[in-house]
Amino acid sequence: MKLLEDRILRDGIVKPGNILKVDSFINHQMDISFINELGREFKRRFSHNRITKILTIEASGIGIACIAAQYFGVPVIFAKKAQSLNLDGEMYIAKVESFTHKRVYDVILSKKFLTEQDHVLLIDDFLANGCALMGLMDIVKQSGAVLEGAGVVIEKGFQKGGQMIRDMGVHLESLAIVDAMTDDSLTFRADN
Ligand code: 5GP
């Protein structure tokens, strides 16, 4: 998506450890009219899917998912990061390894918000090694809902997550795929 690539080139910052910071327009300060265009693009790319819920993970996926949801006309549910303490049987639980914080945590979702009647679209800001999406896919599997696909704003194509998830047969749409990045250059996948 050219609009997104241009904005990343203009305002994205490459940090050590293969981290791309987009916190001036996506995941700290949020440029709402810009993110609105991302939401419209997700709808275009999943226009043939019947979606009943959008599932994301706290925190930075929530805002994007909410804006996208207005195009789909469906609720957003988000998996919460939780302590393992006091979890009862009413929750789906999955383990996620954080790319940015380098630790494993549980994410939970109340069973009452996702059932086998649902058709789910996953949304997140970044795809790196795929742990966040794999955790969400685990929750969808536990619920018996149908996974319609996954939409991410920025895929880091030099990490393994995108390939792994596509190899599982999931309809994955990334609005921009960064194939290489250094302090002063970013290369995007051309045919995306
Ligand atoms: P994964 O689970 O695919 O390894 O990483 C995805 C999660 O890690 C996303 O939810 C995102 O919050 C965070 N993340 C991964 N790479 C980056 C990055 O380069 N920049 C930022 N800001 N977040 C990232």
Coordinates of N, CA and C and ligand atoms in Angstrom, one line a residue:
M1 N 0.9 -1.2 0.0 CA 0.0 0.0 0.0 C 0.9 1.2 0.0
K2 N 0.8 2.0 -1.1 CA 1.8 3.1 -1.3 C 1.7 4.1 -0.2
L3 N 0.5 4.5 0.2 CA 0.3 5.5 1.2 C 1.1 5.1 2.5
L4 N 1.0 3.9 2.9 CA 1.7 3.4 4.1 C 3.2 3.4 3.9
E5 N 3.6 2.9 2.7 CA 5.1 2.8 2.5 C 5.7 4.2 2.5
D6 N 5.0 5.2 1.9 CA 5.5 6.5 1.9 C 5.6 7.1 3.3
R7 N 4.6 6.8 4.1 CA 4.6 7.3 5.5 C 5.7 6.7 6.3
I8 N 5.9 5.4 6.1 CA 7.0 4.7 6.9 C 8.3 5.3 6.5
L9 N 8.5 5.6 5.2 CA 9.8 6.2 4.7 C 9.9 7.6 5.3
R10 N 8.8 8.3 5.5 CA 8.9 9.6 6.0 C 9.1 9.7 7.5
D11 N 8.3 8.9 8.2 CA 8.2 9.0 9.7 C 8.7 7.8 10.5
G12 N 9.0 6.7 9.8 CA 9.4 5.5 10.6 C 10.9 5.7 11.0
I13 N 11.2 5.0 12.1 CA 12.6 5.1 12.6 C 13.1 3.7 12.9
V14 N 14.2 3.4 12.3 CA 14.8 2.0 12.6 C 15.6 2.1 13.8
K15 N 15.3 1.1 14.7 CA 16.0 1.0 16.0 C 16.9 -0.3 16.1
P16 N 17.9 -0.3 16.9 CA 18.7 -1.5 17.0 C 17.8 -2.7 17.4
G17 N 18.2 -3.9 16.9 CA 17.4 -5.1 17.2 C 16.3 -5.3 16.3
N18 N 16.4 -4.8 15.0 CA 15.3 -5.0 14.0 C 14.0 -4.5 14.4
I19 N 13.9 -3.4 15.1 CA 12.7 -2.7 15.5 C 12.4 -1.5 14.6
L20 N 11.2 -1.5 14.1 CA 10.8 -0.3 13.3 C 9.8 0.5 14.2
K21 N 10.2 1.7 14.5 CA 9.3 2.5 15.3 C 8.3 3.3 14.4
V22 N 7.1 3.2 14.6 CA 6.1 4.0 13.9 C 5.2 4.7 14.9
D23 N 5.8 5.1 16.0 CA 5.0 5.6 17.1 C 4.5 7.0 16.9
S24 N 4.9 7.7 15.9 CA 4.4 9.1 15.7 C 3.1 9.0 14.9
F25 N 2.7 7.9 14.3 CA 1.5 7.9 13.5 C 0.6 6.6 13.7
I26 N 1.2 5.5 14.3 CA 0.4 4.3 14.4 C 0.3 3.8 15.9
N27 N 1.4 3.6 16.6 CA 1.1 2.9 17.8 C 1.6 3.6 19.1
H28 N 1.6 5.0 19.0 CA 1.7 5.7 20.3 C 0.8 7.0 20.1
Q29 N 1.3 7.9 19.3 CA 0.4 8.9 18.7 C -0.3 8.2 17.5
M30 N -1.6 8.4 17.3 CA -2.3 7.8 16.2 C -2.8 8.8 15.3
D31 N -2.5 8.7 14.0 CA -3.0 9.6 13.0 C -4.3 8.9 12.5
I32 N -5.4 9.4 12.9 CA -6.7 8.7 12.7 C -7.2 8.7 11.3
S33 N -7.0 9.8 10.6 CA -7.4 9.8 9.2 C -6.6 8.9 8.4
F34 N -5.3 8.8 8.7 CA -4.4 7.9 8.0 C -4.8 6.4 8.3
I35 N -5.0 6.1 9.6 CA -5.4 4.8 10.0 C -6.7 4.4 9.4
N36 N -7.6 5.4 9.2 CA -8.9 5.1 8.5 C -8.6 4.6 7.1
E37 N -7.6 5.0 6.5 CA -7.3 4.5 5.1 C -6.8 3.1 5.2
L38 N -6.1 2.7 6.3 CA -5.7 1.4 6.5 C -6.9 0.5 6.7
G39 N -7.8 1.0 7.5 CA -9.1 0.2 7.7 C -9.8 -0.1 6.4
R40 N -9.9 1.0 5.6 CA -10.6 0.8 4.3 C -9.9 -0.2 3.4
E41 N -8.6 -0.2 3.5 CA -7.8 -1.2 2.7 C -8.0 -2.6 3.2
F42 N -8.0 -2.8 4.5 CA -8.3 -4.1 5.0 C -9.7 -4.6 4.5
K43 N -10.7 -3.7 4.6 CA -12.0 -4.2 4.1 C -11.9 -4.6 2.6
R44 N -11.2 -3.8 1.8 CA -11.1 -4.1 0.4 C -10.4 -5.5 0.2
R45 N -9.4 -5.8 1.0 CA -8.7 -7.0 0.8 C -9.4 -8.2 1.3
F46 N -10.4 -8.0 2.2 CA -11.2 -9.1 2.8 C -12.7 -8.9 2.4
S47 N -12.9 -8.3 1.3 CA -14.3 -8.0 0.9 C -15.1 -9.2 0.6
H48 N -14.4 -10.4 0.2 CA -15.2 -11.6 -0.1 C -15.4 -12.5 1.1
N49 N -14.9 -12.1 2.2 CA -15.0 -12.9 3.4 C -16.2 -12.5 4.3
R50 N -16.9 -13.5 4.9 CA -17.9 -13.2 5.8 C -17.3 -13.1 7.2
I51 N -17.2 -11.9 7.8 CA -16.6 -11.7 9.0 C -17.6 -11.3 10.1
T52 N -17.6 -12.0 11.2 CA -18.5 -11.6 12.3 C -17.8 -10.9 13.5
K53 N -16.5 -11.2 13.6 CA -15.7 -10.5 14.7 C -14.3 -10.2 14.3
I54 N -13.8 -9.1 14.7 CA -12.3 -8.9 14.6 C -11.7 -9.1 15.9
L55 N -10.6 -10.0 15.9 CA -9.9 -10.3 17.1 C -8.5 -9.7 17.0
T56 N -8.1 -9.0 18.1 CA -6.7 -8.5 18.1 C -6.1 -8.7 19.5
I57 N -5.0 -8.1 19.8 CA -4.3 -8.4 21.0 C -3.9 -7.0 21.6
E58 N -4.0 -6.9 22.9 CA -3.7 -5.6 23.5 C -2.2 -5.4 23.5
A59 N -1.6 -4.2 23.4 CA -2.4 -3.0 23.4 C -2.5 -2.4 22.0
S60 N -1.4 -2.4 21.2 CA -1.3 -1.6 20.0 C -2.2 -2.0 18.9
G61 N -2.7 -3.3 18.9 CA -3.6 -3.7 17.8 C -5.0 -3.1 18.0
I62 N -5.4 -2.7 19.2 CA -6.8 -2.3 19.5 C -7.3 -1.1 18.6
G63 N -6.5 -0.1 18.6 CA -7.0 1.1 17.9 C -7.2 0.8 16.4
I64 N -6.2 0.1 15.8 CA -6.3 -0.2 14.4 C -7.5 -1.1 14.1
A65 N -7.7 -2.1 15.0 CA -8.8 -3.0 14.8 C -10.2 -2.3 14.9
C66 N -10.2 -1.3 15.8 CA -11.5 -0.6 16.0 C -11.8 0.3 14.8
I67 N -10.8 0.9 14.2 CA -11.1 1.7 13.0 C -11.5 0.8 11.9
A68 N -10.8 -0.4 11.7 CA -11.1 -1.3 10.6 C -12.5 -1.9 10.8
A69 N -12.9 -2.1 12.1 CA -14.2 -2.7 12.4 C -15.3 -1.9 11.9
Q70 N -15.1 -0.6 11.8 CA -16.2 0.2 11.3 C -16.6 -0.1 9.8
Y71 N -15.6 -0.5 9.1 CA -15.8 -0.9 7.7 C -16.5 -2.3 7.6
F72 N -16.2 -3.1 8.6 CA -16.8 -4.5 8.5 C -18.2 -4.5 9.3
G73 N -18.4 -3.5 10.1 CA -19.7 -3.5 10.8 C -19.8 -4.6 11.9
V74 N -18.6 -4.9 12.5 CA -18.6 -6.0 13.5 C -17.9 -5.6 14.8
P75 N -18.1 -6.3 15.9 CA -17.4 -6.0 17.1 C -16.0 -6.3 17.0
V76 N -15.2 -5.7 17.9 CA -13.8 -6.0 18.1 C -13.7 -6.7 19.5
I77 N -12.9 -7.8 19.5 CA -12.6 -8.4 20.8 C -11.1 -8.4 20.8
F78 N -10.5 -8.2 22.0 CA -9.1 -8.3 22.1 C -8.6 -9.2 23.2
A79 N -7.6 -10.0 22.9 CA -7.0 -10.9 23.9 C -6.2 -10.0 24.9
K80 N -6.4 -10.3 26.2 CA -5.8 -9.5 27.2 C -4.5 -10.2 27.7
K81 N -3.5 -9.4 28.0 CA -2.3 -10.0 28.6 C -2.6 -10.2 30.1
A82 N -2.3 -11.4 30.6 CA -2.8 -11.7 31.9 C -1.7 -12.4 32.7
Q83 N -1.8 -12.3 34.0 CA -1.1 -13.2 35.0 C -1.8 -14.5 34.9
S84 N -1.0 -15.6 35.1 CA -1.6 -16.9 35.1 C -2.6 -17.2 36.3
L85 N -2.4 -16.3 37.3 CA -3.2 -16.5 38.5 C -4.7 -16.3 38.2
N86 N -5.5 -16.8 39.0 CA -7.0 -16.7 39.0 C -7.7 -16.8 37.6
L87 N -7.2 -17.7 36.8 CA -7.9 -17.9 35.5 C -8.9 -19.0 35.7
D88 N -10.1 -18.7 35.4 CA -11.1 -19.8 35.5 C -11.4 -20.4 34.2
G89 N -12.3 -21.4 34.2 CA -12.6 -22.2 32.9 C -13.4 -21.4 31.9
E90 N -13.7 -20.2 32.2 CA -14.5 -19.4 31.3 C -13.6 -18.6 30.3
M91 N -12.3 -18.9 30.3 CA -11.4 -18.1 29.4 C -10.7 -19.1 28.5
Y92 N -10.5 -18.6 27.2 CA -9.5 -19.2 26.4 C -8.2 -18.7 26.8
I93 N -7.1 -19.5 26.8 CA -5.8 -19.0 27.2 C -4.8 -19.5 26.1
A94 N -3.9 -18.6 25.7 CA -2.8 -19.0 24.8 C -1.5 -18.3 25.3
K95 N -0.4 -19.0 24.9 CA 0.9 -18.4 25.3 C 1.4 -17.6 24.1
V96 N 2.0 -16.4 24.4 CA 2.6 -15.6 23.4 C 4.0 -15.2 23.9
E97 N 5.0 -15.3 23.0 CA 6.3 -14.7 23.3 C 6.4 -13.4 22.7
S98 N 6.7 -12.4 23.5 CA 6.7 -11.0 23.0 C 8.0 -10.8 22.3
F99 N 7.9 -10.3 21.0 CA 9.1 -9.9 20.3 C 9.8 -8.7 20.9
T100 N 9.0 -7.7 21.3 CA 9.6 -6.5 21.7 C 10.1 -6.6 23.2
H101 N 9.5 -7.4 24.0 CA 9.9 -7.5 25.4 C 10.6 -8.8 25.8
K102 N 10.7 -9.7 24.8 CA 11.5 -10.9 25.0 C 11.1 -11.7 26.2
R103 N 9.7 -11.9 26.4 CA 9.3 -12.8 27.4 C 8.0 -13.4 27.0
V104 N 7.6 -14.5 27.7 CA 6.4 -15.3 27.4 C 5.3 -14.9 28.4
Y105 N 4.2 -14.6 27.8 CA 3.0 -14.3 28.7 C 1.8 -15.0 28.2
D106 N 0.8 -15.1 29.1 CA -0.5 -15.7 28.7 C -1.4 -14.6 28.2
V107 N -2.2 -14.9 27.1 CA -3.3 -14.0 26.7 C -4.6 -14.7 26.9
I108 N -5.6 -14.0 27.3 CA -6.9 -14.6 27.6 C -8.0 -13.9 26.9
L109 N -9.0 -14.6 26.6 CA -10.3 -14.1 26.0 C -11.4 -14.8 26.7
S110 N -12.4 -14.1 27.1 CA -13.6 -14.7 27.7 C -14.3 -15.5 26.6
K111 N -14.7 -16.7 27.0 CA -15.4 -17.7 26.1 C -16.7 -17.1 25.6
K112 N -17.3 -16.2 26.3 CA -18.6 -15.8 25.9 C -18.5 -14.9 24.7
F113 N -17.3 -14.4 24.3 CA -17.2 -13.5 23.2 C -16.8 -14.1 21.9
L114 N -16.5 -15.4 21.9 CA -16.1 -16.1 20.7 C -16.6 -17.5 20.7
T115 N -17.4 -17.9 19.7 CA -18.0 -19.2 19.7 C -17.8 -19.8 18.3
E116 N -18.3 -21.0 18.2 CA -18.2 -21.7 16.9 C -19.0 -21.1 15.8
Q117 N -19.9 -20.2 16.2 CA -20.8 -19.5 15.2 C -19.9 -18.4 14.4
D118 N -18.8 -18.0 15.0 CA -18.1 -16.8 14.5 C -17.2 -17.1 13.4
H119 N -17.0 -16.0 12.5 CA -16.0 -16.0 11.5 C -15.1 -14.9 11.8
V120 N -13.8 -15.2 12.0 CA -12.9 -14.2 12.6 C -11.8 -13.7 11.6
L121 N -11.6 -12.4 11.7 CA -10.5 -11.7 11.1 C -9.5 -11.3 12.2
L122 N -8.3 -11.7 12.1 CA -7.3 -11.2 13.1 C -6.6 -9.9 12.5
I123 N -6.4 -9.0 13.4 CA -5.7 -7.7 13.0 C -4.6 -7.4 14.0
D124 N -3.5 -7.0 13.5 CA -2.4 -6.5 14.4 C -1.6 -5.5 13.7
D125 N -0.7 -4.8 14.5 CA 0.1 -3.7 13.9 C 1.3 -4.3 13.1
F126 N 2.0 -5.2 13.8 CA 3.3 -5.8 13.2 C 3.2 -7.3 13.2
L127 N 3.9 -7.8 12.2 CA 4.1 -9.3 12.1 C 5.6 -9.5 12.0
A128 N 6.2 -10.1 13.0 CA 7.7 -10.4 13.0 C 7.9 -11.9 13.0
N129 N 8.0 -12.5 14.2 CA 8.2 -14.0 14.2 C 6.9 -14.7 14.2
G130 N 5.8 -14.0 14.3 CA 4.5 -14.6 14.2 C 3.9 -15.1 15.5
C131 N 4.5 -14.8 16.6 CA 4.0 -15.4 17.9 C 2.7 -14.8 18.3
A132 N 2.5 -13.5 18.1 CA 1.2 -12.9 18.5 C 0.1 -13.5 17.7
L133 N 0.3 -13.6 16.3 CA -0.8 -14.1 15.5 C -1.0 -15.6 15.8
M134 N 0.1 -16.3 16.1 CA -0.1 -17.8 16.5 C -0.9 -17.9 17.7
G135 N -0.7 -17.0 18.7 CA -1.5 -17.1 19.9 C -3.0 -16.8 19.7
L136 N -3.2 -15.8 18.8 CA -4.6 -15.5 18.5 C -5.2 -16.7 17.7
M137 N -4.5 -17.3 16.8 CA -5.0 -18.5 16.0 C -5.3 -19.6 17.0
D138 N -4.5 -19.8 18.0 CA -4.7 -20.8 19.0 C -6.1 -20.6 19.7
I139 N -6.4 -19.3 20.0 CA -7.6 -19.0 20.7 C -8.8 -19.3 19.7
V140 N -8.6 -18.9 18.5 CA -9.7 -19.2 17.5 C -10.0 -20.7 17.4
K141 N -8.9 -21.4 17.4 CA -9.0 -22.9 17.3 C -9.8 -23.5 18.5
Q142 N -9.4 -23.0 19.7 CA -10.1 -23.5 20.9 C -11.6 -23.2 20.8
S143 N -11.9 -22.0 20.2 CA -13.3 -21.6 20.2 C -14.2 -22.4 19.2
G144 N -13.5 -23.0 18.2 CA -14.3 -23.6 17.1 C -14.8 -22.7 16.1
A145 N -14.4 -21.4 16.2 CA -14.8 -20.4 15.2 C -14.0 -20.6 13.9
V146 N -14.5 -20.0 12.8 CA -13.8 -20.1 11.5 C -12.8 -19.0 11.4
L147 N -11.5 -19.3 11.1 CA -10.5 -18.2 10.9 C -10.6 -17.8 9.4
E148 N -11.1 -16.6 9.2 CA -11.2 -16.1 7.8 C -9.9 -15.6 7.3
G149 N -9.1 -15.0 8.1 CA -7.8 -14.5 7.7 C -7.1 -13.6 8.7
A150 N -6.0 -13.0 8.3 CA -5.3 -12.1 9.2 C -4.8 -10.9 8.4
G151 N -5.0 -9.8 9.0 CA -4.5 -8.5 8.4 C -3.5 -7.9 9.3
V152 N -2.3 -7.6 8.8 CA -1.4 -6.8 9.6 C -0.9 -5.6 8.8
V153 N -0.6 -4.5 9.6 CA -0.2 -3.3 8.9 C 1.2 -3.5 8.3
I154 N 2.1 -3.9 9.2 CA 3.5 -4.0 8.7 C 4.1 -5.3 9.0
E155 N 4.4 -6.0 7.9 CA 5.1 -7.3 8.1 C 6.6 -7.1 7.9
K156 N 7.4 -7.7 8.8 CA 8.9 -7.6 8.6 C 9.2 -8.9 7.9
G157 N 9.3 -8.8 6.5 CA 9.5 -10.0 5.7 C 10.8 -10.7 5.9
F158 N 11.7 -10.1 6.6 CA 13.0 -10.8 6.8 C 12.9 -11.6 8.1
Q159 N 11.8 -11.6 8.8 CA 11.6 -12.5 9.9 C 10.6 -13.6 9.5
K160 N 10.5 -14.7 10.3 CA 9.9 -15.9 9.8 C 8.4 -16.0 9.8
G161 N 7.7 -15.0 10.5 CA 6.3 -15.2 10.8 C 5.4 -15.2 9.5
G162 N 5.6 -14.3 8.6 CA 4.8 -14.3 7.4 C 4.8 -15.6 6.6
Q163 N 6.0 -16.1 6.4 CA 6.1 -17.3 5.6 C 5.4 -18.5 6.3
M164 N 5.7 -18.5 7.6 CA 5.1 -19.6 8.5 C 3.6 -19.6 8.4
I165 N 3.0 -18.4 8.5 CA 1.5 -18.3 8.6 C 0.9 -18.6 7.2
R166 N 1.6 -18.1 6.2 CA 1.1 -18.4 4.8 C 1.2 -19.9 4.5
D167 N 2.3 -20.5 5.0 CA 2.4 -22.0 4.8 C 1.4 -22.8 5.5
M168 N 0.7 -22.2 6.5 CA -0.4 -22.9 7.2 C -1.7 -22.7 6.4
G169 N -1.6 -22.0 5.3 CA -2.8 -21.9 4.5 C -3.7 -20.7 4.9
V170 N -3.2 -19.9 5.8 CA -4.0 -18.7 6.3 C -4.0 -17.6 5.3
H171 N -5.1 -17.0 5.0 CA -5.2 -15.8 4.1 C -4.6 -14.6 4.9
L172 N -3.4 -14.3 4.6 CA -2.7 -13.2 5.3 C -2.5 -12.1 4.4
E173 N -2.9 -10.9 4.8 CA -2.7 -9.7 4.1 C -1.9 -8.7 4.9
S174 N -0.8 -8.3 4.4 CA 0.1 -7.3 5.0 C 0.1 -6.0 4.2
L175 N -0.3 -4.9 4.8 CA -0.4 -3.7 4.0 C 0.9 -3.1 3.5
A176 N 2.0 -3.5 4.2 CA 3.4 -3.2 3.7 C 4.2 -4.3 4.2
I177 N 5.1 -4.8 3.4 CA 6.1 -5.8 3.8 C 7.5 -5.2 3.6
V178 N 8.2 -5.1 4.7 CA 9.6 -4.6 4.7 C 10.5 -5.8 4.6
D179 N 11.2 -5.8 3.5 CA 12.1 -6.9 3.2 C 13.5 -6.7 3.8
A180 N 13.9 -5.5 4.0 CA 15.2 -5.2 4.5 C 15.2 -3.8 5.2
M181 N 15.9 -3.7 6.2 CA 16.0 -2.3 6.8 C 17.4 -2.1 7.5
T182 N 17.9 -0.9 7.2 CA 19.1 -0.5 7.9 C 18.8 0.9 8.5
D183 N 19.8 1.5 9.2 CA 19.5 2.8 9.7 C 19.1 3.8 8.7
D184 N 19.5 3.7 7.5 CA 19.2 4.7 6.5 C 18.5 4.2 5.3
S185 N 18.0 3.0 5.3 CA 17.3 2.5 4.1 C 16.3 1.5 4.5
L186 N 15.2 1.5 3.7 CA 14.1 0.5 3.9 C 13.7 0.0 2.5
T187 N 13.6 -1.4 2.4 CA 13.2 -1.9 1.1 C 11.9 -2.6 1.3
F188 N 10.9 -2.3 0.5 CA 9.6 -2.9 0.5 C 9.4 -4.0 -0.5
R189 N 8.7 -5.0 -0.2 CA 8.4 -6.0 -1.3 C 7.5 -5.4 -2.4
A190 N 7.9 -5.6 -3.6 CA 7.3 -4.8 -4.7 C 5.9 -5.3 -5.0
D191 N 5.6 -6.6 -5.1 CA 4.3 -7.0 -5.6 C 3.3 -7.2 -4.5
N192 N 3.3 -6.3 -3.6 CA 2.4 -6.5 -2.4 C 1.2 -5.6 -2.6
Ligands
5GP1 P1 5.7 -11.4 16.6 O1 4.8 -11.9 17.6 O2 5.1 -11.6 15.2 O3 7.1 -11.8 16.7 O4 5.7 -9.8 16.8 C1 4.5 -9.1 16.7 C2 4.3 -8.2 17.9 O5 5.5 -7.6 18.3 C3 3.4 -7.0 17.4 O6 2.2 -7.2 18.2 C4 4.1 -5.8 17.8 O7 3.5 -5.2 18.9 C5 5.5 -6.2 18.2 N1 6.5 -5.9 17.2 C6 7.3 -6.8 16.5 N2 8.2 -6.1 15.7 C7 8.0 -4.8 15.9 C8 8.7 -3.7 15.4 O8 9.6 -3.7 14.6 N3 8.2 -2.5 15.9 C9 7.2 -2.4 16.8 N4 6.8 -1.1 17.1 N5 6.6 -3.5 17.3 C10 7.0 -4.7 16.9

